[in-house]
Amino acid sequence: MPLIHRKKPTEKPSSPPSEEVVVPDEDSQKKPHESSKSHHKKSNGGGKWSCIDSCCWFIGCVCVTWWFLLFLYNAMPASFPQYVTERITGPLPDPPGVKLKKEGLKAKHPVVFIPGIVTGGLELWEGKQCADGLFRKRLWGGTFGEVYKRPLCWVEHMSLDNVTGLDPAGIRVRAVSGLVAADYFAPGYFVWAVLIANLAHIGYEEKNMYMAAYDWRLSFQNTEVRDQTLSRMKSNIELMVSTNGGKKAVIVPHSMGVLYFLHFMKWVEAPAPMGGGGGPDWCAKYIKAVMNIGGPFLGVPKAVAGLFSAEAKDVAVARAIAPGFLDTDIFRLQTLQHVMRMTRTWDSTMSMLPKGGDTIWGGLDWSPEKGHTCCGKKQKSNETCGEAGENGVSKTKPVNYGRIISFGKEVAEAAPSEINNIDFRGAVKGQSIPNHTCRDVWTEYHDMGIAGIKAIAEYKVYTADEAIDLLHYVAPKMMARGSAHFSYGIADDLDDPKYQQPKYWSNPLETKLPNAPEMEIYSLYGVGIPTERAYVYKLNQSPDSCIPFQIFTSAHEEDEDSCLKAGVYNVDGDETVPVLSAGFMCAKAWRGKTRFNPSGIKTYIREYNHSPPANLLEGRGTQSGAHVDIMGNFALIEDIMRVAAGGNGSDIGHDQVHSGIFEWSERIDLKL
């Protein structure tokens, strides 16, 4: 080993030595790999990970895991999931199509599917330069690849004109046509596919099945103005009835499609040019039954939260887990602002706002669901969540469901006499909100000003009536468009000529059912899942946020049977539509001959108690009551197929009720 000399610190050689070994000091005596790590840390700014680094690693891990699972799924035999499931749970029952085929049922009545909001595919027919190469490619539905590749371009093309509610200049996005428009929302995520496949077992095919796809972003009347969708639906139903021996059609709408078809039934009777010119007997001549799945007949409180702060329960929880992530300017994508700007151009979202006001949804001190108990423990298939304790009184803290929005948990629980509201309606809107970066993505909150924002919070509590006024105040341009196409009241006199205007046709409380006494109407929906009903809010004072209001996720009750979780009061429903909205019309307002149902059309309620899948291999389950997953519920599919094959309400067992819908309906004082 060569002799090692220590270099003197004072020596300054005139020229660099050709060979010199320096004795390492104590700090530099490290193992080679440690020295390498040290050098790497220095080159990366002291080893600190940026948010972008973390995001990239997280996205990479998710993608690798996803592709690995997808590879395994495609590599395994098709029968493997069923084999494992049967080993765990025993033999699976026959799908409804196989079962009913064995019973001898055959296709009889043509079937028309009407998709709801979001689930129908949209494709590009004309776009800006950033959308080159996307002609007739799906912008909505499918793989959503363009969202990741060019998100801002995608938002621009998915938005409508903020004034007209129609196409922006130079952009045309249209609904995909055919059964493929809404059979799957994304690869592996079915919507109508399971029902279509089961109908095929008893002889159905495209000649007697029709997907009435439409651009779900537009107001209902504008689908006719721009695309003549209502006219095409009318013509297709007439053609299917004619080519199937005159057998009337069975209509199966889902979610917002329920409201869309309500609008259609008034439109088709109305004289041209405003209506379809079919006359007052068109529905009686062409429709056997309307089987509404998850119908938000009276709207959903979730729509208020979505338009007010661009969030619902899941988004609010995500914001609480990663504060500021969705609000900040990461990658110059202000996520919630873009979501708000885009969705506020979709007029259809305003069709989902609560209808009937305080008469239906309750006030400061009452609601139809008073006494409802939320169940924290998993229910058995024959049990129902939401039953009150002894004497009909809930064992948990009572909930004021009528207060759809409350600023603070204390206000949500306070007695009405303790709430001092300062009216917001006359508040003067001042200068722009403090965060100037918000100007990058304009929303109507830019015009609110600090004074207007403060006035909203000081009003403290909003019932259903006041929630509509609230949206008129915070988003006047959006609501001006919405008010031209939708209405949310209760008609005093249904014979008043004003109710012949299209804006009233999708509100079942402001219009009559058609004169078709032989037609049947069904409400098919899931129960047993906590569903958003009311919200606790707070002012969002984050300097990074451009949306000044936020669900207060810290408002929480530890009791597992409490209905307040993460700032949201829950009630019984299908996770999206509360039971009250899905069931009230068929339970009371349309039952028998009423002013809303003058011809006495028979109505039935069929509730499906939610039972989650027993294991992952079952997918989304065959007994699910969730808003979209219910489309694969075997019991629901069998009910639809029996009616399509010629049955009626008595053949499938009349009403099937697990919730308190009849009791809750009786608490509503509505003139019938």
Coordinates of N, CA and C in Angstrom, one line a residue, residues 391-471:
N391 N -91.8 3.8 19.5 CA -92.8 4.9 19.4 C -92.4 5.8 18.2
G392 N -91.7 5.2 17.2 CA -91.4 6.0 16.0 C -90.4 7.1 16.2
V393 N -89.6 7.1 17.3 CA -88.7 8.2 17.6 C -87.3 7.7 17.4
S394 N -86.5 8.5 16.7 CA -85.1 8.1 16.5 C -84.3 8.1 17.8
K395 N -83.4 7.2 17.9 CA -82.6 7.1 19.1 C -81.4 8.1 19.1
T396 N -81.1 8.5 17.9 CA -80.0 9.5 17.7 C -80.5 10.9 17.7
K397 N -79.6 11.8 17.6 CA -79.9 13.2 17.6 C -80.8 13.6 16.4
P398 N -81.9 14.3 16.6 CA -82.8 14.6 15.5 C -82.1 15.4 14.5
V399 N -82.5 15.2 13.2 CA -81.9 16.0 12.1 C -82.9 16.9 11.5
N400 N -82.5 18.1 11.2 CA -83.4 19.1 10.5 C -83.1 19.0 9.0
Y401 N -83.7 18.0 8.4 CA -83.4 17.8 6.9 C -83.9 18.9 6.1
G402 N -84.8 19.7 6.6 CA -85.3 20.8 5.8 C -84.3 21.9 5.5
R403 N -83.3 21.9 6.3 CA -82.2 22.9 6.2 C -81.2 22.3 5.2
I404 N -81.4 22.6 3.9 CA -80.5 21.9 2.9 C -79.1 22.4 3.0
I405 N -78.9 23.7 3.3 CA -77.6 24.3 3.6 C -77.6 25.0 4.9
S406 N -76.6 24.7 5.7 CA -76.4 25.4 7.0 C -75.0 25.8 7.1
F407 N -74.7 27.1 7.5 CA -73.3 27.5 7.7 C -73.0 27.3 9.2
G408 N -72.4 26.1 9.4 CA -71.9 25.7 10.7 C -72.8 24.6 11.3
K409 N -72.2 23.7 12.1 CA -73.0 22.6 12.7 C -73.9 23.1 13.7
E410 N -73.5 24.2 14.5 CA -74.3 24.7 15.5 C -75.6 25.3 14.9
V411 N -75.5 25.9 13.8 CA -76.7 26.5 13.1 C -77.6 25.3 12.6
A412 N -77.0 24.3 12.1 CA -77.8 23.1 11.6 C -78.6 22.5 12.7
E413 N -78.2 22.6 14.0 CA -78.9 21.9 15.1 C -79.6 22.9 15.9
A414 N -79.5 24.2 15.7 CA -80.1 25.2 16.6 C -81.6 25.2 16.4
A415 N -82.3 25.7 17.4 CA -83.8 25.9 17.3 C -84.0 27.1 16.4
P416 N -85.2 27.1 15.7 CA -85.4 28.1 14.7 C -85.4 29.5 15.4
S417 N -85.8 29.6 16.6 CA -85.9 30.9 17.3 C -84.5 31.5 17.6
E418 N -83.5 30.6 17.6 CA -82.1 31.0 17.9 C -81.3 31.4 16.6
I419 N -81.9 31.3 15.4 CA -81.2 31.6 14.2 C -81.6 33.1 13.8
N420 N -80.6 33.9 13.7 CA -80.8 35.3 13.3 C -80.3 35.5 11.9
N421 N -81.2 35.4 10.9 CA -80.8 35.5 9.5 C -80.7 37.0 9.1
I422 N -79.7 37.3 8.3 CA -79.5 38.6 7.7 C -79.7 38.4 6.2
D423 N -80.8 39.0 5.7 CA -81.2 38.7 4.3 C -80.1 39.0 3.3
F424 N -79.8 38.1 2.5 CA -78.8 38.2 1.5 C -79.3 38.8 0.2
R425 N -80.6 38.7 0.0 CA -81.1 39.1 -1.4 C -80.9 40.5 -1.8
G426 N -80.9 41.4 -0.8 CA -80.6 42.8 -1.2 C -79.2 43.2 -1.0
A427 N -78.3 42.3 -0.7 CA -76.9 42.7 -0.5 C -76.3 43.2 -1.8
V428 N -75.5 44.2 -1.6 CA -74.8 44.8 -2.8 C -73.5 44.0 -3.1
K429 N -73.4 43.6 -4.3 CA -72.1 42.9 -4.7 C -71.0 43.9 -4.9
G430 N -69.9 43.6 -4.3 CA -68.8 44.6 -4.3 C -67.7 44.2 -5.3
Q431 N -66.5 44.5 -4.9 CA -65.3 44.3 -5.8 C -65.0 42.8 -5.8
S432 N -64.1 42.5 -6.8 CA -63.8 41.1 -7.0 C -63.2 40.4 -5.8
I433 N -63.2 39.1 -5.7 CA -62.6 38.4 -4.6 C -61.1 38.6 -4.6
P434 N -60.5 38.5 -3.5 CA -59.1 38.9 -3.3 C -58.1 38.2 -4.2
N435 N -58.3 36.9 -4.5 CA -57.3 36.1 -5.3 C -57.4 36.5 -6.7
H436 N -56.4 37.3 -7.2 CA -56.4 37.7 -8.6 C -56.1 36.6 -9.6
T437 N -55.5 35.5 -9.1 CA -55.2 34.4 -10.1 C -56.5 33.7 -10.5
C438 N -57.6 33.9 -9.8 CA -58.8 33.3 -10.2 C -59.3 33.8 -11.5
R439 N -58.8 34.9 -11.9 CA -59.3 35.5 -13.2 C -58.9 34.6 -14.4
D440 N -57.9 33.7 -14.1 CA -57.5 32.8 -15.2 C -58.7 31.9 -15.7
V441 N -59.6 31.6 -14.8 CA -60.7 30.7 -15.1 C -62.0 31.4 -14.5
W442 N -62.7 32.1 -15.4 CA -63.8 33.0 -14.9 C -65.0 32.1 -14.5
T443 N -65.5 32.5 -13.3 CA -66.8 32.0 -12.9 C -67.6 33.2 -12.3
E444 N -68.9 32.9 -12.1 CA -69.7 34.1 -11.6 C -69.4 34.5 -10.2
Y445 N -68.5 33.8 -9.5 CA -68.1 34.2 -8.2 C -67.2 35.4 -8.3
H446 N -66.6 35.7 -9.5 CA -65.8 36.9 -9.6 C -66.6 38.2 -9.4
D447 N -67.9 38.1 -9.7 CA -68.7 39.3 -9.6 C -69.4 39.4 -8.2
M448 N -69.1 38.5 -7.3 CA -69.7 38.5 -6.0 C -69.2 39.6 -5.1
G449 N -67.9 39.6 -5.0 CA -67.3 40.6 -4.0 C -67.3 40.1 -2.6
I450 N -66.5 40.7 -1.8 CA -66.4 40.3 -0.4 C -67.7 40.5 0.3
A451 N -68.4 41.6 0.0 CA -69.7 41.9 0.7 C -70.7 40.8 0.4
G452 N -70.8 40.4 -0.9 CA -71.8 39.4 -1.3 C -71.5 38.1 -0.7
I453 N -70.2 37.7 -0.6 CA -69.8 36.4 0.0 C -70.2 36.4 1.5
K454 N -69.9 37.5 2.2 CA -70.2 37.6 3.6 C -71.8 37.5 3.8
A455 N -72.5 38.2 2.9 CA -74.0 38.1 3.1 C -74.5 36.7 3.0
I456 N -74.0 35.9 2.1 CA -74.4 34.5 2.0 C -74.2 33.8 3.3
A457 N -73.0 33.9 3.9 CA -72.7 33.2 5.1 C -73.6 33.7 6.3
E458 N -73.9 34.9 6.3 CA -74.6 35.5 7.4 C -76.1 35.1 7.4
Y459 N -76.6 34.7 6.3 CA -78.0 34.2 6.2 C -78.2 32.9 7.0
K460 N -77.1 32.1 7.0 CA -76.9 31.0 7.9 C -77.6 29.7 7.4
V461 N -78.9 29.7 7.1 CA -79.7 28.5 6.8 C -80.5 28.7 5.6
Y462 N -80.5 27.7 4.7 CA -81.3 27.7 3.5 C -82.2 26.5 3.3
T463 N -83.5 26.7 3.2 CA -84.4 25.6 2.9 C -84.5 25.5 1.4
A464 N -85.3 24.6 0.9 CA -85.4 24.3 -0.5 C -85.8 25.6 -1.3
D465 N -86.8 26.3 -0.8 CA -87.2 27.6 -1.4 C -86.0 28.5 -1.5
E466 N -85.4 28.7 -0.4 CA -84.3 29.7 -0.3 C -83.0 29.2 -1.1
A467 N -82.9 27.9 -1.2 CA -81.7 27.4 -2.0 C -81.8 27.9 -3.5
I468 N -83.0 27.9 -4.0 CA -83.2 28.4 -5.4 C -82.9 29.9 -5.4
D469 N -83.3 30.7 -4.4 CA -82.9 32.1 -4.4 C -81.4 32.3 -4.2
L470 N -80.8 31.4 -3.5 CA -79.4 31.5 -3.3 C -78.6 31.3 -4.6
L471 N -79.0 30.4 -5.4 CA -78.4 30.1 -6.7 C -78.6 31.3 -7.7

